[in-house]
PDB file of C-alpha atoms in Angstrom:
ATOM      1  CA  MET A  13     -20.691  18.286-116.843  1.00 65.00           C
ATOM      2  CA  SER A  14     -22.045  15.538-114.597  1.00 82.00           C
ATOM      3  CA  LYS A  15     -24.553  16.177-111.863  1.00 91.00           C
ATOM      4  CA  THR A  16     -23.282  16.994-108.384  1.00 93.00           C
ATOM      5  CA  TYR A  17     -24.959  16.672-105.012  1.00 94.00           C
ATOM      6  CA  SER A  18     -24.759  18.422-101.682  1.00 93.00           C
ATOM      7  CA  ILE A  19     -24.479  16.438 -98.473  1.00 95.00           C
ATOM      8  CA  SER A  20     -28.035  17.402 -97.522  1.00 94.00           C
ATOM      9  CA  GLU A  21     -29.384  16.218-100.901  1.00 95.00           C
ATOM     10  CA  LEU A  22     -27.757  12.807-100.417  1.00 96.00           C
ATOM     11  CA  ALA A  23     -28.880  12.643 -96.794  1.00 96.00           C
ATOM     12  CA  ASN A  24     -32.484  13.307 -97.827  1.00 96.00           C
ATOM     13  CA  GLU A  25     -32.395  10.921-100.781  1.00 96.00           C
ATOM     14  CA  PHE A  26     -31.021   8.001 -98.759  1.00 95.00           C
ATOM     15  CA  ASP A  27     -32.659   8.889 -95.438  1.00 95.00           C
ATOM     16  CA  LEU A  28     -29.320   9.254 -93.669  1.00 96.00           C
ATOM     17  CA  THR A  29     -27.852  11.849 -91.393  1.00 96.00           C
ATOM     18  CA  THR A  30     -25.171  14.146 -92.728  1.00 95.00           C
ATOM     19  CA  ARG A  31     -22.999  12.782 -89.938  1.00 96.00           C
ATOM     20  CA  SER A  32     -23.315   9.250 -91.419  1.00 96.00           C
ATOM     21  CA  ILE A  33     -22.249  10.526 -94.819  1.00 96.00           C
ATOM     22  CA  ARG A  34     -19.238  12.304 -93.293  1.00 95.00           C
ATOM     23  CA  PHE A  35     -18.387   9.051 -91.486  1.00 96.00           C
ATOM     24  CA  TYR A  36     -18.427   7.152 -94.801  1.00 96.00           C
ATOM     25  CA  GLU A  37     -16.162   9.856 -96.171  1.00 94.00           C
ATOM     26  CA  ASP A  38     -13.795   9.369 -93.206  1.00 94.00           C
ATOM     27  CA  GLN A  39     -13.797   5.634 -93.996  1.00 94.00           C
ATOM     28  CA  GLU A  40     -12.630   6.517 -97.535  1.00 91.00           C
ATOM     29  CA  LEU A  41     -15.780   5.216 -99.191  1.00 95.00           C
ATOM     30  CA  LEU A  42     -16.722   8.619-100.599  1.00 95.00           C
ATOM     31  CA  HIS A  43     -14.409  11.252-102.071  1.00 94.00           C
ATOM     32  CA  PRO A  44     -16.222  14.576-102.419  1.00 94.00           C
ATOM     33  CA  THR A  45     -14.471  17.629-103.774  1.00 94.00           C
ATOM     34  CA  ARG A  46     -14.577  20.917-101.900  1.00 91.00           C
ATOM     35  CA  ARG A  47     -15.810  24.346-102.806  1.00 90.00           C
ATOM     36  CA  GLY A  48     -14.595  26.325 -99.847  1.00 90.00           C
ATOM     37  CA  GLN A  49     -16.152  24.596 -96.827  1.00 88.00           C
ATOM     38  CA  THR A  50     -18.848  22.893 -98.904  1.00 90.00           C
ATOM     39  CA  ARG A  51     -18.594  19.241 -99.879  1.00 92.00           C
ATOM     40  CA  VAL A  52     -19.557  18.502-103.461  1.00 95.00           C
ATOM     41  CA  TYR A  53     -20.439  14.876-104.222  1.00 95.00           C
ATOM     42  CA  SER A  54     -20.242  13.443-107.727  1.00 94.00           C
ATOM     43  CA  SER A  55     -22.540  10.908-109.379  1.00 93.00           C
ATOM     44  CA  LYS A  56     -19.839   8.322-108.576  1.00 91.00           C
ATOM     45  CA  ASP A  57     -20.057   9.253-104.874  1.00 94.00           C
ATOM     46  CA  ARG A  58     -23.837   8.887-105.031  1.00 95.00           C
ATOM     47  CA  VAL A  59     -23.514   5.380-106.537  1.00 93.00           C
ATOM     48  CA  ARG A  60     -20.881   4.455-103.952  1.00 94.00           C
ATOM     49  CA  LEU A  61     -23.147   5.665-101.149  1.00 96.00           C
ATOM     50  CA  LYS A  62     -26.009   3.580-102.552  1.00 95.00           C
ATOM     51  CA  LEU A  63     -23.739   0.519-102.790  1.00 93.00           C
ATOM     52  CA  THR A  64     -22.422   1.129 -99.271  1.00 95.00           C
ATOM     53  CA  ILE A  65     -25.945   1.142 -97.866  1.00 95.00           C
ATOM     54  CA  ARG A  66     -26.792  -2.017 -99.816  1.00 93.00           C
ATOM     55  CA  GLY A  67     -23.572  -3.704 -98.686  1.00 92.00           C
ATOM     56  CA  LYS A  68     -24.271  -2.886 -95.041  1.00 93.00           C
ATOM     57  CA  ARG A  69     -27.802  -4.275 -95.391  1.00 91.00           C
ATOM     58  CA  LEU A  70     -26.271  -7.489 -96.740  1.00 89.00           C
ATOM     59  CA  GLY A  71     -23.968  -7.641 -93.736  1.00 88.00           C
ATOM     60  CA  PHE A  72     -20.686  -6.542 -95.294  1.00 90.00           C
ATOM     61  CA  SER A  73     -18.290  -4.554 -93.153  1.00 92.00           C
ATOM     62  CA  LEU A  74     -17.187  -1.120 -94.293  1.00 94.00           C
ATOM     63  CA  ALA A  75     -13.671  -2.533 -94.791  1.00 93.00           C
ATOM     64  CA  GLU A  76     -15.075  -5.198 -97.138  1.00 90.00           C
ATOM     65  CA  ILE A  77     -17.055  -2.581 -99.050  1.00 92.00           C
ATOM     66  CA  ARG A  78     -13.960  -0.374 -99.335  1.00 91.00           C
ATOM     67  CA  GLU A  79     -11.940  -3.360-100.621  1.00 88.00           C
ATOM     68  CA  LEU A  80     -14.511  -3.985-103.354  1.00 85.00           C
ATOM     69  CA  PHE A  81     -14.490  -0.310-104.317  1.00 86.00           C
ATOM     70  CA  GLU A  82     -10.680  -0.332-104.511  1.00 83.00           C
ATOM     71  CA  LEU A  83     -10.744  -3.322-106.858  1.00 80.00           C
ATOM     72  CA  TRP A  84     -13.313  -1.564-109.017  1.00 78.00           C
ATOM     73  CA  ASP A  85     -11.234   1.623-109.083  1.00 76.00           C
ATOM     74  CA  GLU A  86      -8.181  -0.339-110.317  1.00 74.00           C
ATOM     75  CA  THR A  87      -9.810  -1.339-113.608  1.00 71.00           C
ATOM     76  CA  ARG A  88     -12.681   1.115-114.208  1.00 63.00           C
ATOM     77  CA  SER A  89     -14.933  -1.760-115.253  1.00 61.00           C
ATOM     78  CA  GLY A  90     -14.408  -4.284-112.509  1.00 63.00           C
ATOM     79  CA  SER A  91     -12.332  -7.381-112.737  1.00 75.00           C
ATOM     80  CA  LYS A  92     -12.279 -11.120-112.256  1.00 80.00           C
ATOM     81  CA  LYS A  93     -10.523 -10.467-108.958  1.00 81.00           C
ATOM     82  CA  GLN A  94     -13.363  -8.206-107.794  1.00 81.00           C
ATOM     83  CA  LEU A  95     -16.024 -10.681-108.889  1.00 84.00           C
ATOM     84  CA  HIS A  96     -14.247 -13.580-107.176  1.00 86.00           C
ATOM     85  CA  LEU A  97     -13.932 -11.527-104.010  1.00 85.00           C
ATOM     86  CA  MET A  98     -17.613 -10.604-104.170  1.00 86.00           C
ATOM     87  CA  LEU A  99     -18.619 -14.250-104.661  1.00 91.00           C
ATOM     88  CA  SER A 100     -16.413 -15.224-101.734  1.00 92.00           C
ATOM     89  CA  LYS A 101     -17.985 -12.543 -99.520  1.00 89.00           C
ATOM     90  CA  ILE A 102     -21.467 -13.678-100.555  1.00 90.00           C
ATOM     91  CA  GLY A 103     -20.584 -17.273 -99.657  1.00 94.00           C
ATOM     92  CA  GLU A 104     -19.221 -16.202 -96.267  1.00 92.00           C
ATOM     93  CA  ARG A 105     -22.321 -14.111 -95.567  1.00 91.00           C
ATOM     94  CA  ARG A 106     -24.644 -16.981 -96.542  1.00 94.00           C
ATOM     95  CA  ALA A 107     -22.740 -19.367 -94.250  1.00 96.00           C
ATOM     96  CA  ALA A 108     -22.983 -16.875 -91.382  1.00 93.00           C
ATOM     97  CA  LEU A 109     -26.721 -16.415 -91.979  1.00 93.00           C
ATOM     98  CA  ASP A 110     -27.259 -20.193 -92.151  1.00 96.00           C
ATOM     99  CA  GLN A 111     -25.511 -20.545 -88.796  1.00 97.00           C
ATOM    100  CA  GLN A 112     -27.601 -17.719 -87.334  1.00 96.00           C
ATOM    101  CA  MET A 113     -30.767 -19.439 -88.571  1.00 97.00           C
ATOM    102  CA  LYS A 114     -29.674 -22.682 -86.886  1.00 97.00           C
ATOM    103  CA  ASP A 115     -28.874 -20.770 -83.698  1.00 97.00           C
ATOM    104  CA  ILE A 116     -32.251 -19.015 -83.775  1.00 97.00           C
ATOM    105  CA  THR A 117     -34.049 -22.340 -84.288  1.00 97.00           C
ATOM    106  CA  MET A 118     -32.188 -23.812 -81.319  1.00 97.00           C
ATOM    107  CA  VAL A 119     -33.040 -20.827 -79.105  1.00 97.00           C
ATOM    108  CA  GLN A 120     -36.697 -21.060 -80.162  1.00 97.00           C
ATOM    109  CA  LEU A 121     -36.761 -24.748 -79.160  1.00 97.00           C
ATOM    110  CA  GLU A 122     -35.146 -23.942 -75.823  1.00 98.00           C
ATOM    111  CA  LEU A 123     -37.647 -21.129 -75.210  1.00 97.00           C
ATOM    112  CA  GLU A 124     -40.531 -23.420 -76.109  1.00 97.00           C
ATOM    113  CA  SER A 125     -39.256 -26.058 -73.680  1.00 97.00           C
ATOM    114  CA  ALA A 126     -38.796 -23.471 -70.905  1.00 97.00           C
ATOM    115  CA  GLU A 127     -42.281 -22.100 -71.558  1.00 97.00           C
ATOM    116  CA  ILE A 128     -43.834 -25.585 -71.325  1.00 97.00           C
ATOM    117  CA  ARG A 129     -42.029 -26.266 -68.023  1.00 97.00           C
ATOM    118  CA  CYS A 130     -43.131 -22.897 -66.609  1.00 96.00           C
ATOM    119  CA  ARG A 131     -46.755 -23.447 -67.634  1.00 96.00           C
ATOM    120  CA  GLN A 132     -46.735 -26.935 -66.080  1.00 96.00           C
ATOM    121  CA  ALA A 133     -45.256 -25.609 -62.833  1.00 95.00           C
ATOM    122  CA  LEU A 134     -47.809 -22.785 -62.756  1.00 95.00           C
ATOM    123  CA  GLU A 135     -50.642 -25.232 -63.399  1.00 94.00           C
ATOM    124  CA  GLU A 136     -49.441 -27.437 -60.516  1.00 92.00           C
ATOM    125  CA  LEU A 137     -49.294 -24.419 -58.215  1.00 92.00           C
ATOM    126  CA  LEU A 138     -52.785 -23.348 -59.207  1.00 91.00           C
ATOM    127  CA  GLU A 139     -54.131 -26.859 -58.571  1.00 89.00           C
ATOM    128  CA  LYS A 140     -52.601 -26.861 -55.072  1.00 86.00           C
ATOM    129  CA  GLU A 141     -53.744 -23.318 -54.299  1.00 78.00           C
ATOM    130  CA  PRO A 142     -57.406 -24.117 -53.437  1.00 67.00           C
ATOM    131  CA  GLN A 143     -56.232 -26.874 -51.082  1.00 67.00           C
ATOM    132  CA  GLU A 144     -53.720 -24.552 -49.441  1.00 60.00           C
ATOM    133  CA  THR A 145     -56.338 -21.818 -49.149  1.00 58.00           C
ATOM    134  CA  GLN A 146     -58.821 -24.254 -47.668  1.00 58.00           C
ATOM    135  CA  THR A 147     -56.235 -25.544 -45.186  1.00 60.00           C
ATOM    136  CA  GLU A 148     -55.331 -21.977 -44.228  1.00 62.00           C
ATOM    137  CA  GLU A 149     -59.045 -21.121 -43.769  1.00 62.00           C
ATOM    138  CA  GLU A 150     -59.607 -24.204 -41.621  1.00 65.00           C
ATOM    139  CA  HIS A 151     -56.542 -23.323 -39.563  1.00 63.00           C
ATOM    140  CA  ALA A 152     -57.737 -19.732 -39.106  1.00 64.00           C
ATOM    141  CA  SER A 153     -61.243 -20.908 -38.240  1.00 65.00           C
ATOM    142  CA  SER A 154     -60.030 -23.268 -35.519  1.00 61.00           C
ATOM    143  CA  ALA A 155     -57.713 -20.564 -34.174  1.00 61.00           C
ATOM    144  CA  ASP A 156     -60.682 -18.182 -34.013  1.00 63.00           C
ATOM    145  CA  LYS A 157     -62.752 -20.760 -32.120  1.00 61.00           C
ATOM    146  CA  ALA A 158     -59.954 -21.351 -29.639  1.00 58.00           C
ATOM    147  CA  SER A 159     -59.506 -17.661 -28.892  1.00 57.00           C
ATOM    148  CA  ALA A 160     -63.226 -16.819 -28.776  1.00 55.00           C
ATOM    149  CA  PRO A 161     -64.793 -16.869 -25.309  1.00 56.00           C
ATOM    150  CA  SER A 162     -67.196 -19.703 -24.850  1.00 51.00           C
ATOM    151  CA  SER A 163     -70.816 -18.998 -23.993  1.00 49.00           C
ATOM    152  CA  ALA A 164     -70.368 -20.811 -20.655  1.00 50.00           C
ATOM    153  CA  THR A 165     -67.681 -18.403 -19.474  1.00 49.00           C
ATOM    154  CA  MET A 166     -69.607 -15.312 -20.458  1.00 49.00           C
ATOM    155  CA  HIS A 167     -72.441 -15.845 -17.929  1.00 48.00           C
TER     156      HIS A 167
END
């Protein structure tokens, strides 16, 4: 008799919520048996859960993962069709990642350019600031002198 697992055992082992595991079951990636209300997962379900997590980390959709599982289930040992599909999916994922890397590089260059422009503008403002402050102080000083009573009018 092969080993079986409860939903909480799988959740703990793979650091998932039981809700996530039930979701994968709803997506037909796992096929536990039932003992009353209790789900009983087989070693095959455990392997499928592990492969699902790995597939998601690699960027495969759940539909793609399910398609690969279905091909595997057809032959019990995999098939050329499954391997070709997997190679195709890997190629697609690599192309998508390459494009993302190019996009990230472009955004980094744009951010760098924006940062340089902002720093230059800030530097220009800071260089002008002492002059503006001095001009404002001179203006305030002459306004104070104009409004202050002269010593001749105080006597």
